[in-house]
Short mmCIF file of N, CA and C in Angstrom, two decimals:
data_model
loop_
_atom_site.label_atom_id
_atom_site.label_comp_id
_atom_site.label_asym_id
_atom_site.label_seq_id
_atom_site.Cartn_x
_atom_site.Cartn_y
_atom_site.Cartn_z
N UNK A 1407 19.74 -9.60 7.31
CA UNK A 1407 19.18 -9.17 6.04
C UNK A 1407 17.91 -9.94 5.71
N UNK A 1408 18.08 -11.20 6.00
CA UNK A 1408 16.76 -11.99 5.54
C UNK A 1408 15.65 -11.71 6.34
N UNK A 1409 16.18 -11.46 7.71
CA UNK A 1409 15.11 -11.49 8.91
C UNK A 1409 14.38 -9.99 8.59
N UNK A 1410 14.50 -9.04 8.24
CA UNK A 1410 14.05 -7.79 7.57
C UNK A 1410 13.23 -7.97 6.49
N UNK A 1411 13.75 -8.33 5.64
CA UNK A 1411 13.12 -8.98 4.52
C UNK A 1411 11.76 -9.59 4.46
N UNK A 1412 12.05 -10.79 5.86
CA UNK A 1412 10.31 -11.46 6.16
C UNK A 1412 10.13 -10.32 7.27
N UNK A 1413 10.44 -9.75 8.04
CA UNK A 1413 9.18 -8.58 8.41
C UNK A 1413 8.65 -7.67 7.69
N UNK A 1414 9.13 -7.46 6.85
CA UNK A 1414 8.70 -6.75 5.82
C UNK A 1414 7.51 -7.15 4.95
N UNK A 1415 7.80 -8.24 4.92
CA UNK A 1415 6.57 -9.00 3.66
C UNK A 1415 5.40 -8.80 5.17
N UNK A 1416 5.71 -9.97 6.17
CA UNK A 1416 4.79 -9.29 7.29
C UNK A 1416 4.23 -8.04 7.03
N UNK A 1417 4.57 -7.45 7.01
CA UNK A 1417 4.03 -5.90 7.34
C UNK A 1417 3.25 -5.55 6.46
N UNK A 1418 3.57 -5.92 4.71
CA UNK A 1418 2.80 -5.76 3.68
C UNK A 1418 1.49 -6.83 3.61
N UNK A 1419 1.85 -7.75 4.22
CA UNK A 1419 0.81 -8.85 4.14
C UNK A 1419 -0.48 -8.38 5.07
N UNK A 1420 -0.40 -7.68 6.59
CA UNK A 1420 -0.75 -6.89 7.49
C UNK A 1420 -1.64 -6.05 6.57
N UNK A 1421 -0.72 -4.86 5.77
CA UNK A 1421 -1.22 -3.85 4.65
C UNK A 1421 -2.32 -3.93 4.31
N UNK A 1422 -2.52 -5.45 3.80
CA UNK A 1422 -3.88 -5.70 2.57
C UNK A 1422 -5.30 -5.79 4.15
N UNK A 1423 -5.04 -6.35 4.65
CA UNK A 1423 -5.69 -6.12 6.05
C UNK A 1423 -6.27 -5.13 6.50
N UNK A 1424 -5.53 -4.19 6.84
CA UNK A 1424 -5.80 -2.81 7.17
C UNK A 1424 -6.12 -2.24 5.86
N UNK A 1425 -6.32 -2.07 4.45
CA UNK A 1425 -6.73 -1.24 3.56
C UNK A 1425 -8.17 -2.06 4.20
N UNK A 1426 -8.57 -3.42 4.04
CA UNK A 1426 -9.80 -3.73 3.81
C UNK A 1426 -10.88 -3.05 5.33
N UNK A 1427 -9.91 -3.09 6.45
CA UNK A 1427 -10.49 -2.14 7.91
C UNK A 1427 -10.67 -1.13 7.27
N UNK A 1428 -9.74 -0.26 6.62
CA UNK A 1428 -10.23 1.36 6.24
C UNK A 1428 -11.29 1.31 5.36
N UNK A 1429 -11.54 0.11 4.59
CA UNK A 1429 -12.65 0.35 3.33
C UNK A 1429 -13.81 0.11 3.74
N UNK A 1430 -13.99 -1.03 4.47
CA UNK A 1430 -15.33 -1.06 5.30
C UNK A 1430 -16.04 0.38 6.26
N UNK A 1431 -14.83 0.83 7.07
CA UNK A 1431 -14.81 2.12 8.07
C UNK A 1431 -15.12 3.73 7.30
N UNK A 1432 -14.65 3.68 5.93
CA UNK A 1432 -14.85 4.94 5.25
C UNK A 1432 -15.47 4.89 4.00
N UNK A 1433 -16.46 4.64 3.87
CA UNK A 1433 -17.11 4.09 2.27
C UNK A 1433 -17.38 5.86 1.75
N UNK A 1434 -17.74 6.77 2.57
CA UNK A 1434 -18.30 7.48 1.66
C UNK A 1434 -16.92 8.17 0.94
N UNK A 1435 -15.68 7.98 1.63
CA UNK A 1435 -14.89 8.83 1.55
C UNK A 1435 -14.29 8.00 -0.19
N UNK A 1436 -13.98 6.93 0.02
CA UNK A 1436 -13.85 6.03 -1.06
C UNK A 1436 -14.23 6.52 -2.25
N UNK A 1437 -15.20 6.47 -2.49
CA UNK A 1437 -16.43 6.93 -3.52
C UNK A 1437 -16.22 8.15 -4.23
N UNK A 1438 -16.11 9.27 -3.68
CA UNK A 1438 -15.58 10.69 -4.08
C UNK A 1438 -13.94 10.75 -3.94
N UNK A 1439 -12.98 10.01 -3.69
CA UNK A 1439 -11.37 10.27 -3.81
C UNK A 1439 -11.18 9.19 -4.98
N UNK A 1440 -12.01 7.97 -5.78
CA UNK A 1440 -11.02 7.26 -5.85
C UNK A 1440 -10.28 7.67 -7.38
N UNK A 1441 -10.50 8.35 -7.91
CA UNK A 1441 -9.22 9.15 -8.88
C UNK A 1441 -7.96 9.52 -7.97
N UNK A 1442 -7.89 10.22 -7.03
CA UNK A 1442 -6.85 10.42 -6.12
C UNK A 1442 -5.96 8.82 -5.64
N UNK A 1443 -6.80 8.42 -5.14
CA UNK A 1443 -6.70 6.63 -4.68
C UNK A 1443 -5.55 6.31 -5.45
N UNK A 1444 -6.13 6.20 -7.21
CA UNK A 1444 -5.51 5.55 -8.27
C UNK A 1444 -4.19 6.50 -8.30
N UNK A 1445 -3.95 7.20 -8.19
CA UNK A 1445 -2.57 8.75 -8.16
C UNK A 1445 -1.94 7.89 -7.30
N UNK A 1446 -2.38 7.94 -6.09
CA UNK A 1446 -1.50 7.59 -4.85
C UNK A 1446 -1.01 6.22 -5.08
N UNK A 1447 -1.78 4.97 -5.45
CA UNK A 1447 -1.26 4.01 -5.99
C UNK A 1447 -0.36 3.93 -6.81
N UNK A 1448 -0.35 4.96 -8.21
CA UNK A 1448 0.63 5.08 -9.02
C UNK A 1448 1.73 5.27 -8.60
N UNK A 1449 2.11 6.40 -7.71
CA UNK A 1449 3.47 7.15 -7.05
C UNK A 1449 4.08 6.07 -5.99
N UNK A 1450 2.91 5.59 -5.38
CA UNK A 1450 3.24 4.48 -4.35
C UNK A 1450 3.92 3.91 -5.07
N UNK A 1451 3.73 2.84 -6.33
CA UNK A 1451 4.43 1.66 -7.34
C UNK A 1451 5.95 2.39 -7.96
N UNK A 1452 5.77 3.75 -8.12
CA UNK A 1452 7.16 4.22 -8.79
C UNK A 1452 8.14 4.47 -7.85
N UNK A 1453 7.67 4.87 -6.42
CA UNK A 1453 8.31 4.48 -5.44
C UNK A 1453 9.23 3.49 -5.14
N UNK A 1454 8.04 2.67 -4.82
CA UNK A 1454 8.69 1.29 -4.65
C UNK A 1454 9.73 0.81 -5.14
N UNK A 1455 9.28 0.64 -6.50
CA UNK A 1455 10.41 0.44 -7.57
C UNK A 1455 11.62 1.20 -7.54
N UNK A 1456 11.42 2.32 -6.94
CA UNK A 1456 12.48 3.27 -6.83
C UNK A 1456 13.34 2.93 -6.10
N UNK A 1457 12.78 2.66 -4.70
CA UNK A 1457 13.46 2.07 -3.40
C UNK A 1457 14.35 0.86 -3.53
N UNK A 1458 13.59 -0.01 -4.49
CA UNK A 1458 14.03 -1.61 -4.90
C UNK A 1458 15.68 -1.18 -5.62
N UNK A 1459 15.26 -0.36 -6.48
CA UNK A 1459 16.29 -0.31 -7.75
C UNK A 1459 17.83 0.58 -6.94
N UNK A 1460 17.64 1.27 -6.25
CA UNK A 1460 18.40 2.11 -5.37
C UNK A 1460 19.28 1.10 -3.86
N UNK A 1461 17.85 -0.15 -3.50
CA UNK A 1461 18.53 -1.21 -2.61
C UNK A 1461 18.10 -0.20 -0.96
N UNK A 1462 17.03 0.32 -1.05
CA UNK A 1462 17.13 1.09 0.37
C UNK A 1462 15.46 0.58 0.78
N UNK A 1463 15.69 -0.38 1.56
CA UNK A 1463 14.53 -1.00 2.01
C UNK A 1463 13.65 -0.35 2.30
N UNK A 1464 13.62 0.39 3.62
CA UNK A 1464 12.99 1.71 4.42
C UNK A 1464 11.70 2.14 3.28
N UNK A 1465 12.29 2.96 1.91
CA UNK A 1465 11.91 3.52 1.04
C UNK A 1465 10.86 2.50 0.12
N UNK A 1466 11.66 1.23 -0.38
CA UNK A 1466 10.98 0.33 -1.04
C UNK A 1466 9.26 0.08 -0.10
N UNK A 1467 9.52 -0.86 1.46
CA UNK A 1467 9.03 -1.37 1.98
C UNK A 1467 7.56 -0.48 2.30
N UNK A 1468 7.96 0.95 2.83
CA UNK A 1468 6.98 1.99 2.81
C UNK A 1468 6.28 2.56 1.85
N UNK A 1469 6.78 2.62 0.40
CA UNK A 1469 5.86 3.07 -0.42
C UNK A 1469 5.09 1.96 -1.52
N UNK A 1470 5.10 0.28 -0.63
CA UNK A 1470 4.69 -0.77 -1.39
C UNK A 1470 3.69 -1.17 -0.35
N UNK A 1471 3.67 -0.34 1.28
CA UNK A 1471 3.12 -0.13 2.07
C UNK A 1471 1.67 0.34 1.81
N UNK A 1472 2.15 1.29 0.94
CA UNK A 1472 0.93 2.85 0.84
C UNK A 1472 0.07 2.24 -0.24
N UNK A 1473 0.97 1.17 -0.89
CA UNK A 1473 0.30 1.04 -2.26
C UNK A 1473 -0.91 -0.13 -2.17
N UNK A 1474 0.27 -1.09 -0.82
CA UNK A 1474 -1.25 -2.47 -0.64
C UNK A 1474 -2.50 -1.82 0.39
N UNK A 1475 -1.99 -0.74 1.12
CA UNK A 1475 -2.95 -0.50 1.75
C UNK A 1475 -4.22 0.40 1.15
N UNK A 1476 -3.65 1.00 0.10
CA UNK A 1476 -4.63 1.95 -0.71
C UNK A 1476 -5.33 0.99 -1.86
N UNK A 1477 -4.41 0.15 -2.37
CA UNK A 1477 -5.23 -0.74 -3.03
C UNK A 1477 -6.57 -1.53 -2.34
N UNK A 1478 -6.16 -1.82 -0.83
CA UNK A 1478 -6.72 -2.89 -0.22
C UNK A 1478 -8.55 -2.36 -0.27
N UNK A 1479 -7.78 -0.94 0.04
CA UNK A 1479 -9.11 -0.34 0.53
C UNK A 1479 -10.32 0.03 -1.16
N UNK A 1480 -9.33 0.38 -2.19
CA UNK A 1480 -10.65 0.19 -3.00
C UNK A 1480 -11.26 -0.77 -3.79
N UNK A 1481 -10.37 -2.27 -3.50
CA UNK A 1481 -10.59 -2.83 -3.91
C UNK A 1481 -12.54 -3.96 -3.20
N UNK A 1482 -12.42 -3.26 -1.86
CA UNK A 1482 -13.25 -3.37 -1.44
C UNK A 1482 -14.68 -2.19 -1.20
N UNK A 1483 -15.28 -2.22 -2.54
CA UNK A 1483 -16.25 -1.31 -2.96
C UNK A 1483 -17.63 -1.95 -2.04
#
């Protein structure tokens, strides 16, 4: 259980990484989606929370996934 747990944070920690590869790699796309961006972040976080509150990692881990990686990327304008 624990050993899941830290691959997991791994993986999210990874996340913020790869949003900032996609943000450098796709600027124009950035620019014209990021209302969408902010959506996908939202659903990503209610997700998450969803996953957390329910106890089903898979679900939590992947849509806190979507959320550092989409953050990562607009946070780098």
């Amino acid at each position: 259980m624990i050993v899941n747990l830290l691959i997991g944070c791994l993986i999210l920690i990874l996340g913020y990484f790869i949003g900032l590869f996609l943000a450098k790699n796709t600027q124009e796309e950035l620019k014209s989606g990021q209302k969408w961006f902010k959506l996908i972040i939202l659903i990503s976080l209610i997700g998450g929370f969803v996953g957390l509150i329910i106890r089903d990692d898979i679900i939590m881990f992947s849509f806190f996934f979507i959320t550092i990686v989409t953050s990562g990327s607009l946070r780098k304008k």
